[in-house]
XYZ file of C-alpha atoms in Angstrom:
93
model
C 0.000 0.000 0.000
C 2.659 2.525 1.040
C 5.182 1.731 -1.693
C 8.018 1.585 0.851
C 9.546 -1.325 2.677
C 9.400 -0.889 6.437
C 10.136 -3.944 8.556
C 7.784 -2.993 11.401
C 5.036 -0.649 10.208
C 3.061 -1.014 13.428
C 5.819 0.156 15.780
C 4.316 2.840 17.975
C 7.285 5.226 17.741
C 7.232 7.716 14.859
C 9.673 10.610 14.403
C 8.447 13.166 11.886
C 9.492 16.689 10.864
C 7.066 19.595 11.285
C 6.734 19.917 7.493
C 6.024 16.200 7.071
C 3.554 16.318 9.982
C 1.646 19.142 8.288
C 1.591 17.243 4.983
C 0.606 13.880 6.454
C -1.539 14.369 9.539
C -4.124 16.645 7.948
C -4.796 13.934 5.345
C -5.186 11.001 7.764
C -8.573 9.284 7.802
C -7.827 5.985 9.588
C -7.365 5.093 13.254
C -5.946 2.152 15.224
C -3.709 -0.328 13.366
C -4.132 1.162 9.906
C -3.054 4.665 10.962
C 0.585 3.613 10.507
C 0.038 2.312 6.972
C -1.912 5.411 5.980
C 0.791 7.698 7.381
C 3.484 5.835 5.398
C 1.340 5.865 2.250
C 0.750 9.623 2.446
C 4.454 10.240 3.059
C 5.298 8.076 0.055
C 2.758 9.846 -2.196
C 4.399 13.165 -1.281
C 7.921 11.794 -1.851
C 8.904 12.353 1.761
C 11.993 10.505 2.923
C 11.139 7.503 5.092
C 13.870 5.992 7.229
C 13.498 3.135 9.676
C 15.532 3.627 12.845
C 16.291 0.957 15.382
C 15.160 1.947 18.874
C 16.971 -0.540 21.156
C 14.809 0.030 24.255
C 11.499 -0.272 22.361
C 9.586 -3.377 23.447
C 6.233 -4.804 22.542
C 3.740 -4.777 25.414
C 2.127 -8.204 25.882
C -1.568 -7.855 25.142
C -0.996 -4.288 23.867
C -3.843 -2.967 21.736
C -4.763 -6.401 20.424
C -8.432 -6.957 21.230
C -10.278 -9.334 18.920
C -8.086 -11.027 16.310
C -10.786 -11.810 13.738
C -12.670 -8.519 14.021
C -9.487 -6.400 14.165
C -7.887 -8.262 11.240
C -11.005 -7.804 9.125
C -11.137 -4.068 9.924
C -7.418 -3.707 9.135
C -7.935 -5.408 5.754
C -10.891 -3.129 4.967
C -8.791 -0.097 5.922
C -5.895 -1.234 3.697
C -8.281 -1.538 0.743
C -9.574 1.984 1.436
C -6.018 3.369 1.763
C -5.126 1.773 -1.578
C -8.283 3.217 -3.148
C -7.445 6.695 -1.829
C -3.889 6.363 -3.121
C -4.867 5.425 -6.680
C -7.640 8.018 -6.896
C -5.366 10.869 -5.742
C -7.182 11.642 -2.465
C -3.842 11.992 -0.631
C -2.608 14.791 -2.917
């Protein structure tokens, strides 16, 4: 969807410049898990540089935001389809 390879798109830590924040955040339409993919897609559409940094002290929290695997997975898939649709129709411009 985003057009970029990021090993862990769902990592909660995001570092973003003020210019990139202005470009990306005002175009976001998704919440929860798909927010990360939409943010990366918008950045990619606008040719913003995306770099993955290793944060050595960053750890997954057991149980985290994972609620209902079937329902959440279905919603994430629906969101990815919508993000793709927005990307190809130019909504993120």
